Short mmCIF file of C-alpha atoms in Angstrom, two decimals:
data_model
loop_
_atom_site.label_atom_id
_atom_site.label_comp_id
_atom_site.label_asym_id
_atom_site.label_seq_id
_atom_site.Cartn_x
_atom_site.Cartn_y
_atom_site.Cartn_z
CA MET A 849 11.72 -12.73 9.01
CA ASN A 850 14.97 -14.14 10.39
CA TYR A 851 16.78 -12.77 7.35
CA ILE A 852 15.42 -9.27 8.06
CA LEU A 853 16.39 -9.40 11.73
CA ASN A 854 19.84 -10.70 10.82
CA TYR A 855 20.21 -7.90 8.25
CA LEU A 856 19.28 -5.28 10.85
CA TRP A 857 21.66 -6.77 13.40
CA GLU A 858 24.60 -6.78 10.99
CA GLY A 859 23.74 -3.30 9.70
CA SER A 860 23.57 -2.02 13.29
CA ILE A 861 27.07 -3.29 14.03
CA CYS A 862 28.36 -1.69 10.81
CA LEU A 863 26.76 1.63 11.75
CA LEU A 864 28.25 1.53 15.25
CA LEU A 865 31.78 0.81 13.98
CA LEU A 866 31.68 3.30 11.11
CA PHE A 867 30.33 6.11 13.27
CA GLY A 868 32.77 5.29 16.06
CA PHE A 869 35.59 5.61 13.50
CA TYR A 870 34.21 9.00 12.46
CA ARG A 871 34.01 10.34 16.01
CA ILE A 872 37.51 9.15 16.91
CA PHE A 873 39.46 10.04 13.78
CA LEU A 874 37.52 12.51 11.61
CA ALA A 875 35.03 14.64 13.53
CA LYS A 876 37.58 17.25 14.64
CA LEU A 877 39.09 17.74 11.18
CA THR A 878 38.21 20.77 9.07
CA PHE A 879 37.81 18.74 5.86
CA PHE A 880 34.07 19.26 5.94
CA ASP A 881 33.46 18.11 2.36
CA TRP A 882 35.31 14.89 3.04
CA ASN A 883 33.51 14.35 6.35
CA ARG A 884 30.17 14.83 4.67
CA ALA A 885 31.14 12.34 1.94
CA TYR A 886 32.28 9.83 4.57
CA LEU A 887 29.04 10.05 6.51
CA MET A 888 26.88 9.64 3.41
CA LEU A 889 29.06 6.80 2.14
CA SER A 890 28.71 5.14 5.54
CA LEU A 891 24.94 5.02 5.10
CA GLY A 892 25.39 3.17 1.82
CA ILE A 893 27.91 0.77 3.37
CA VAL A 894 25.56 -0.01 6.25
CA LEU A 895 22.74 -0.80 3.81
CA THR A 896 24.77 -2.92 1.37
CA ILE A 897 27.36 -4.93 3.30
CA PRO A 898 24.81 -7.16 5.09
CA ILE A 899 23.33 -8.22 1.72
CA MET A 900 26.66 -8.73 -0.06
CA THR A 901 27.90 -12.30 -0.38
CA PHE A 902 31.38 -13.53 -1.23
CA GLN A 903 32.01 -17.25 -1.49
CA ILE A 904 35.51 -18.62 -1.14
CA ASP A 905 35.75 -22.26 -2.15
CA THR A 906 38.63 -23.93 -0.33
CA PHE A 907 38.12 -27.62 -0.99
CA THR A 908 41.01 -29.87 -0.10
CA GLU A 909 39.44 -32.61 -2.15
CA GLY A 910 37.06 -32.24 -5.01
CA ASN A 911 37.69 -28.53 -5.64
CA PRO A 912 35.49 -27.64 -8.63
CA VAL A 913 38.10 -25.12 -9.77
CA ALA A 914 41.35 -26.96 -9.19
CA GLY A 915 40.03 -30.46 -9.88
CA SER A 916 39.05 -30.11 -13.49
CA LEU A 917 39.09 -33.91 -14.02
CA LEU A 918 36.56 -34.51 -11.25
CA TYR A 919 32.94 -35.06 -12.19
CA PHE A 920 30.20 -33.07 -10.52
CA LEU A 921 26.49 -33.66 -10.86
CA PRO A 922 24.35 -30.57 -11.54
CA GLU A 923 23.58 -28.54 -8.43
CA PHE A 924 20.20 -29.19 -6.87
CA GLU A 925 18.41 -26.46 -4.96
CA VAL A 926 16.01 -27.00 -2.08
CA ASN A 927 14.07 -24.09 -0.61
CA PRO A 928 11.90 -23.67 2.46
CA SER A 929 8.30 -24.76 2.12
CA PRO A 930 5.79 -22.03 1.23
CA GLU A 931 4.41 -21.99 4.78
CA SER A 932 4.64 -18.67 6.56
CA PRO A 933 8.10 -18.22 8.05
CA LEU A 934 6.45 -16.80 11.14
CA THR A 935 5.17 -20.28 12.03
CA THR A 936 8.73 -21.59 12.34
CA ALA A 937 10.22 -18.69 14.25
CA PRO A 938 10.39 -18.43 18.03
CA ILE A 939 7.66 -16.29 19.51
CA LEU A 940 10.23 -13.74 20.76
CA PHE A 941 11.47 -13.17 17.20
CA GLN A 942 7.89 -12.66 16.06
CA ILE A 943 7.32 -10.02 18.73
CA ILE A 944 10.58 -8.22 17.86
CA PHE A 945 9.75 -8.37 14.17
CA TRP A 946 6.32 -6.80 14.58
CA ILE A 947 7.68 -4.12 16.91
CA TYR A 948 10.24 -3.26 14.26
CA LEU A 949 7.61 -3.12 11.51
CA THR A 950 5.47 -0.84 13.65
CA GLY A 951 8.40 1.53 14.19
CA LEU A 952 9.20 1.46 10.48
CA MET A 953 5.63 2.35 9.52
CA VAL A 954 5.49 5.15 12.11
CA SER A 955 8.80 6.57 10.85
CA LEU A 956 7.64 6.52 7.23
CA LEU A 957 4.37 8.14 8.25
CA ARG A 958 6.29 10.93 9.99
CA ILE A 959 8.23 11.63 6.78
CA PHE A 960 5.02 11.73 4.78
CA ILE A 961 3.41 14.10 7.30
CA GLY A 962 6.53 16.28 7.37
CA LEU A 963 6.62 16.58 3.58
CA SER A 964 2.91 17.34 3.48
CA HIS A 965 3.40 20.05 6.10
CA ILE A 966 6.21 21.64 4.09
CA ILE A 967 4.13 21.58 0.91
CA ASN A 968 1.25 23.26 2.74
CA GLN A 969 3.63 25.91 4.10
CA ILE A 970 4.94 26.61 0.62
CA ARG A 971 1.42 27.00 -0.77
CA SER A 972 0.12 29.21 2.04
CA SER A 973 3.05 31.57 2.53
CA GLU A 974 3.83 34.99 1.13
CA MET A 975 6.47 34.62 -1.58
CA HIS A 976 9.35 36.80 -2.73
CA VAL A 977 12.14 36.02 -5.19
CA HIS A 978 15.70 36.80 -4.16
CA GLN A 979 18.68 35.92 -6.40
CA GLY A 980 16.88 32.97 -7.97
CA LYS A 981 15.61 31.62 -4.64
CA THR A 982 12.06 31.77 -3.37
CA LEU A 983 11.58 33.41 0.02
CA LEU A 984 8.59 32.15 1.98
CA ILE A 985 7.40 34.55 4.68
CA ASN A 986 5.34 33.49 7.68
CA PRO A 987 5.55 34.73 11.30
CA ASP A 988 5.66 31.11 12.53
CA PHE A 989 8.72 30.21 10.48
CA LYS A 990 12.25 29.80 11.73
CA PRO A 991 15.07 30.63 9.27
CA SER A 992 15.53 27.41 7.28
CA SER A 993 15.63 26.06 3.73
CA PHE A 994 14.19 23.25 1.62
CA PHE A 995 15.75 22.92 -1.85
CA GLN A 996 15.34 26.37 -3.47
CA TYR A 997 12.85 27.59 -0.83
CA ILE A 998 14.01 29.76 2.07
CA PHE A 999 11.70 30.12 5.08
CA LEU A 1000 11.76 33.39 7.02
CA PRO A 1001 9.55 34.86 9.78
CA GLU A 1002 9.54 38.31 8.11
CA TYR A 1003 10.84 40.01 5.00
CA LEU A 1004 13.24 42.89 5.64
CA PRO A 1005 14.73 44.09 2.32
CA GLY A 1006 18.18 45.53 2.80
CA ASN A 1007 18.51 44.37 6.41
CA LYS A 1008 22.14 43.33 6.90
CA ASP A 1009 21.45 40.45 9.27
CA GLN A 1010 18.65 39.02 7.13
CA LEU A 1011 20.80 39.20 4.00
CA LEU A 1012 23.40 37.18 5.86
CA ILE A 1013 20.77 34.62 6.87
CA ILE A 1014 19.53 34.41 3.27
CA SER A 1015 23.11 33.93 2.08
CA HIS A 1016 23.52 31.16 4.64
CA GLU A 1017 20.41 29.33 3.41
CA GLN A 1018 21.39 29.85 -0.22
CA ASN A 1019 24.59 27.98 0.49
CA HIS A 1020 22.61 25.07 1.95
CA SER A 1021 20.80 24.95 -1.39
CA LYS A 1022 24.09 25.27 -3.29
CA PHE A 1023 25.51 22.20 -1.50
CA PHE A 1024 22.26 20.19 -2.02
CA HIS A 1025 21.98 19.56 1.71
CA THR A 1026 18.26 18.91 1.45
CA ILE A 1027 19.01 15.75 -0.54
CA ASP A 1028 21.25 14.56 2.29
CA CYS A 1029 18.44 15.27 4.75
CA LEU A 1030 15.90 13.25 2.79
CA ILE A 1031 18.28 10.32 2.27
CA PHE A 1032 19.15 10.25 5.94
CA GLN A 1033 15.52 10.35 7.03
CA LEU A 1034 14.77 7.33 4.86
CA PHE A 1035 17.82 5.60 6.31
CA ARG A 1036 16.61 6.51 9.78
CA CYS A 1037 13.29 4.79 9.08
CA ILE A 1038 15.16 1.50 8.58
CA PHE A 1039 17.34 1.89 11.68
CA TRP A 1040 14.90 3.87 13.82
CA PHE A 1041 15.68 1.66 16.82
CA HIS A 1042 19.44 2.19 16.80
CA PRO A 1043 20.67 3.92 19.99
CA ILE A 1044 23.16 6.16 18.15
CA ILE A 1045 20.98 7.13 15.18
CA LYS A 1046 20.36 10.57 16.70
CA LEU A 1047 24.11 11.13 17.11
CA VAL A 1048 24.71 10.21 13.48
CA GLU A 1049 21.98 12.61 12.40
CA ASN A 1050 23.42 15.45 14.46
CA SER A 1051 26.90 14.81 13.09
CA LEU A 1052 25.70 14.95 9.50
CA TYR A 1053 23.73 18.15 9.98
CA GLU A 1054 26.61 19.59 11.98
CA VAL A 1055 28.90 19.06 9.00
CA HIS A 1056 26.31 20.82 6.83
CA GLU A 1057 26.51 23.85 9.10
CA TYR A 1058 30.31 23.77 9.15
CA GLN A 1059 30.37 23.72 5.35
CA VAL A 1060 28.07 26.73 5.10
CA ASP A 1061 29.80 28.64 7.92
CA ARG A 1062 33.12 28.27 6.11
CA GLU A 1063 31.60 29.45 2.85
CA ILE A 1064 30.00 32.48 4.49
CA THR A 1065 33.16 33.56 6.32
CA ILE A 1066 35.10 33.65 3.06
CA SER A 1067 33.24 36.81 2.08
CA HIS A 1068 31.99 38.07 5.47
CA SER A 1069 33.57 38.96 8.76
CA LYS A 1070 33.82 36.05 11.18
CA ALA A 1071 33.14 38.44 14.05
CA ASP A 1072 29.92 39.77 12.48
CA TYR A 1073 28.78 36.29 11.56
CA SER A 1074 29.52 34.89 15.02
CA HIS A 1075 27.62 37.81 16.57
CA LEU A 1076 24.62 36.97 14.38
CA LEU A 1077 24.74 33.31 15.46
CA VAL A 1078 24.70 34.30 19.11
CA ASN A 1079 21.78 36.71 18.67
CA LEU A 1080 19.64 34.33 16.58
CA ILE A 1081 19.24 31.15 18.57
CA TRP A 1082 16.22 29.27 17.27
CA THR A 1083 14.91 25.79 17.91
CA GLY A 1084 12.66 23.44 15.97
CA GLY A 1085 12.33 23.53 12.21
CA GLY A 1086 12.11 19.79 11.68
CA ARG A 1087 14.65 17.45 10.14
CA LEU A 1088 13.54 17.70 6.51
CA VAL A 1089 14.78 21.29 6.29
CA ASN A 1090 18.14 22.93 6.96
CA ASN A 1091 17.57 25.02 10.06
CA PHE A 1092 19.78 28.09 10.48
CA ASN A 1093 20.48 27.58 14.17
CA GLN A 1094 19.76 23.96 14.93
CA PHE A 1095 23.14 23.17 16.53
CA GLN A 1096 25.16 24.41 19.47
CA ILE A 1097 26.44 27.84 18.55
CA LYS A 1098 29.55 27.29 20.67
CA ASN A 1099 30.73 24.37 18.52
CA ARG A 1100 30.22 26.29 15.31
CA ILE A 1101 32.06 29.36 16.53
CA MET A 1102 34.91 27.21 17.80
CA MET A 1103 35.16 25.41 14.47
CA MET A 1104 35.24 28.73 12.59
CA ALA A 1105 38.09 29.90 14.82
CA LYS A 1106 40.02 26.65 14.48
CA GLU A 1107 43.02 26.48 12.20
CA ASN A 1108 42.59 24.35 9.10
CA SER A 1109 43.72 20.76 9.47
CA GLU A 1110 47.01 19.87 7.80
CA MET A 1111 46.75 18.12 4.44
CA LYS A 1112 48.63 15.09 5.74
CA GLU A 1113 45.71 14.40 8.08
CA LYS A 1114 43.63 13.41 5.07
CA PHE A 1115 45.44 10.08 5.27
CA LYS A 1116 43.18 9.30 8.22
CA PHE A 1117 40.40 8.73 5.70
CA LEU A 1118 42.42 5.83 4.26
CA LEU A 1119 42.04 4.04 7.58
CA MET A 1120 38.44 3.34 6.63
CA LEU A 1121 39.67 0.85 4.00
CA PRO A 1122 40.82 -1.81 6.50
CA LEU A 1123 37.64 -1.12 8.49
CA MET A 1124 35.54 -1.84 5.40
CA GLY A 1125 37.60 -4.96 4.77
CA LEU A 1126 36.88 -6.12 8.31
CA LEU A 1127 33.14 -5.52 7.87
CA ILE A 1128 33.12 -7.44 4.59
CA VAL A 1129 34.93 -10.39 6.18
CA LEU A 1130 32.57 -10.36 9.17
CA PHE A 1131 29.27 -9.99 7.35
CA SER A 1132 29.66 -10.65 3.61
CA CYS A 1133 31.71 -13.86 3.50
CA GLU A 1134 29.83 -17.11 3.93
CA GLN A 1135 31.81 -18.26 6.92
CA GLN A 1136 29.25 -20.82 7.93
CA GLU A 1137 30.47 -23.10 5.18
CA GLU A 1138 33.47 -25.03 6.47
CA ALA A 1139 36.05 -26.91 4.47
CA VAL A 1140 36.05 -30.57 5.50
CA PRO A 1141 39.16 -32.77 5.14
CA ALA A 1142 38.90 -35.37 2.41
CA PRO A 1143 37.44 -38.64 3.76
CA PRO A 1144 39.66 -41.73 3.70
CA PRO A 1145 39.33 -43.70 0.44
CA PRO A 1146 36.99 -46.70 0.49
CA PRO A 1147 38.63 -50.15 0.60
CA MET A 1148 38.18 -50.75 -3.14
CA GLU A 1149 39.30 -49.33 -6.44
CA VAL A 1150 37.27 -46.23 -7.24
CA PHE A 1151 37.34 -44.17 -10.42
CA ASP A 1152 36.62 -40.44 -10.67
CA VAL A 1153 35.82 -40.35 -14.39
CA VAL A 1154 35.06 -43.34 -16.61
CA GLU A 1155 33.97 -43.96 -20.17
CA ASN A 1156 30.32 -44.42 -19.19
CA MET A 1157 29.41 -42.58 -16.01
CA PRO A 1158 26.74 -43.99 -13.68
CA VAL A 1159 23.18 -42.95 -14.44
CA PRO A 1160 20.37 -42.57 -11.86
CA SER A 1161 17.25 -44.67 -12.18
CA GLY A 1162 14.92 -42.71 -14.42
CA GLY A 1163 17.78 -40.55 -15.70
CA MET A 1164 18.55 -37.06 -14.41
CA GLU A 1165 14.88 -36.13 -14.54
CA GLY A 1166 14.05 -39.01 -12.22
CA TRP A 1167 16.97 -38.11 -9.97
CA ASN A 1168 15.86 -34.52 -9.62
CA GLN A 1169 12.34 -35.67 -8.92
CA TYR A 1170 13.59 -37.99 -6.18
CA LEU A 1171 15.55 -35.18 -4.54
CA ALA A 1172 12.59 -32.79 -4.80
CA ASN A 1173 10.30 -35.34 -3.12
CA ASN A 1174 12.68 -36.36 -0.33
CA LEU A 1175 14.89 -33.39 0.58
CA ASP A 1176 13.43 -31.24 3.34
CA TYR A 1177 14.65 -27.85 4.50
CA PRO A 1178 15.57 -28.52 8.17
CA ARG A 1179 13.59 -26.60 10.76
CA GLU A 1180 16.81 -25.51 12.50
CA ALA A 1181 18.10 -24.03 9.23
CA LYS A 1182 14.86 -22.11 8.74
CA GLU A 1183 14.98 -20.65 12.24
CA ASN A 1184 18.65 -19.69 11.93
CA GLY A 1185 18.27 -18.31 8.41
CA THR A 1186 20.97 -20.75 7.24
CA THR A 1187 21.61 -20.87 3.50
CA GLY A 1188 24.46 -22.20 1.40
CA THR A 1189 25.66 -25.20 -0.55
CA VAL A 1190 26.40 -28.64 0.87
CA TYR A 1191 28.99 -30.49 -1.20
CA LEU A 1192 29.00 -34.24 -0.76
CA SER A 1193 30.41 -37.29 -2.49
CA PHE A 1194 29.26 -40.89 -2.80
CA VAL A 1195 30.36 -44.02 -4.59
CA VAL A 1196 28.15 -45.88 -7.05
CA ASP A 1197 29.46 -49.46 -6.83
CA THR A 1198 29.37 -52.18 -9.47
CA GLU A 1199 25.88 -53.20 -8.33
CA GLY A 1200 24.54 -49.64 -8.68
CA SER A 1201 24.20 -49.19 -4.93
CA ILE A 1202 25.21 -45.93 -3.26
CA GLN A 1203 28.05 -46.33 -0.76
CA TYR A 1204 30.39 -44.13 1.30
CA VAL A 1205 28.32 -40.94 1.40
CA GLU A 1206 30.63 -38.21 2.73
CA ILE A 1207 30.37 -34.46 3.28
CA LEU A 1208 33.05 -32.48 1.44
CA ARG A 1209 31.85 -29.16 2.80
CA GLY A 1210 28.87 -28.49 4.99
CA ILE A 1211 26.85 -25.57 6.32
CA GLY A 1212 25.45 -27.06 9.51
CA SER A 1213 21.99 -26.42 11.03
CA GLY A 1214 20.87 -29.94 10.05
CA CYS A 1215 21.43 -29.43 6.31
CA ASP A 1216 24.42 -31.80 6.16
CA GLU A 1217 22.53 -34.60 7.89
CA GLU A 1218 19.49 -34.08 5.66
CA ALA A 1219 21.63 -34.33 2.52
CA ILE A 1220 23.41 -37.51 3.71
CA LYS A 1221 20.16 -39.22 4.70
CA THR A 1222 18.50 -38.46 1.38
CA ILE A 1223 21.43 -39.72 -0.71
CA GLN A 1224 21.88 -42.87 1.41
CA ASN A 1225 18.22 -43.80 0.81
CA ALA A 1226 18.31 -43.10 -2.92
CA PRO A 1227 17.35 -45.92 -5.34
CA LYS A 1228 20.04 -47.80 -7.23
CA TRP A 1229 21.83 -46.36 -10.22
CA VAL A 1230 23.00 -47.93 -13.44
CA PRO A 1231 26.70 -48.54 -12.64
CA GLY A 1232 29.49 -46.95 -14.62
CA THR A 1233 31.72 -48.90 -16.96
CA GLN A 1234 35.34 -48.69 -18.04
CA GLY A 1235 36.62 -50.85 -20.90
CA GLY A 1236 33.33 -52.72 -20.89
CA GLN A 1237 33.62 -53.64 -17.19
CA LYS A 1238 31.47 -52.34 -14.36
CA VAL A 1239 33.50 -50.25 -11.95
CA ASN A 1240 33.08 -48.23 -8.76
CA VAL A 1241 32.72 -44.52 -9.51
CA LYS A 1242 32.83 -41.56 -7.14
CA MET A 1243 30.14 -38.95 -7.75
CA ARG A 1244 30.05 -35.44 -6.33
CA LEU A 1245 26.86 -33.49 -5.77
CA PRO A 1246 26.22 -29.88 -4.67
CA ILE A 1247 22.90 -29.29 -2.91
CA ARG A 1248 21.91 -25.67 -2.44
CA PHE A 1249 19.77 -24.84 0.57
CA GLY A 1250 17.97 -21.55 -0.04
CA HIS A 1251 18.51 -18.81 -2.60
CA GLY A 1252 21.49 -17.24 -0.89
CA LYS A 1253 22.39 -15.02 2.00
#
């Protein structure tokens, strides 16, 4: 549950920053294809960055990459107990979680009802075929489109204005705008609570209209087309279809009259690269894991690698069994959704006792303390030997708490 809430929080911040970038730098440009691509790409970025994980190992001592002569025990993984995560979460988080799930279910239900309504309209309407597209006629319809279907309130063969409307809706189909609509509505189900989700939706559908308006005015008079927009102001139509007049006519007419943006302004799109880098650093790098300075050496001669390395009582199978029976996933880590790897070192002395347990890199939330306590209380090992003599040997152990981010 905490993972889901954390995912939604990080995704919400990504959405806010990406859309803010769009409104500030891109919304006024006439590169409608590029703007559409940016908005759709933003949806994918919002969904993926919170689940991406990049680990950067920066050990100052015991680096598994740089220290090839250092010996590491196999990583041991400890996961939360199978008890319901809701029992360990604060009551406020539980309430928020169930409110979110309710909103998600309602949003999905609305999509299902909307699709069912469209299917029923298709089945119950009078049909005509026009240039490979199916015209659906019903007095209750507003001019709109859904894939290859075009919805019209009446069929007027040869009527100049209606032919222009049909051409408009055909271009929505040509640009596959219905696919964008469906993808966005699914995205909206996930982030139904976001305060700017309506603004993002309007911006995407606005770009759809700008694309089609530009295409229409290539072969038709801008004055005639603008006159048609003014005289055909409709509302409704739903968000699963491309509605002919679902946006402010003033904005569309102004955009048609605007001079094309200069090509050099396309470089503004490159500014999204440092923004994406910032989002990745903020949300995809495991920053909770901190590099810890190397502990001072113990007051005795200690080897890193010897001829016969120390062996746990009962061998590695017994060692893993001991860790499985004694390592607990801290309650604080469960509540915070903390995951990651604790790297620690310890010395097996000549008597087989474990000494000088130190954290090389920790993740906090009680995981470091749990790892130290468990290793300090471990049974004796068979000491290592060098040249036939028992010696002190430093061991290094990674303990993974959880499956990942």
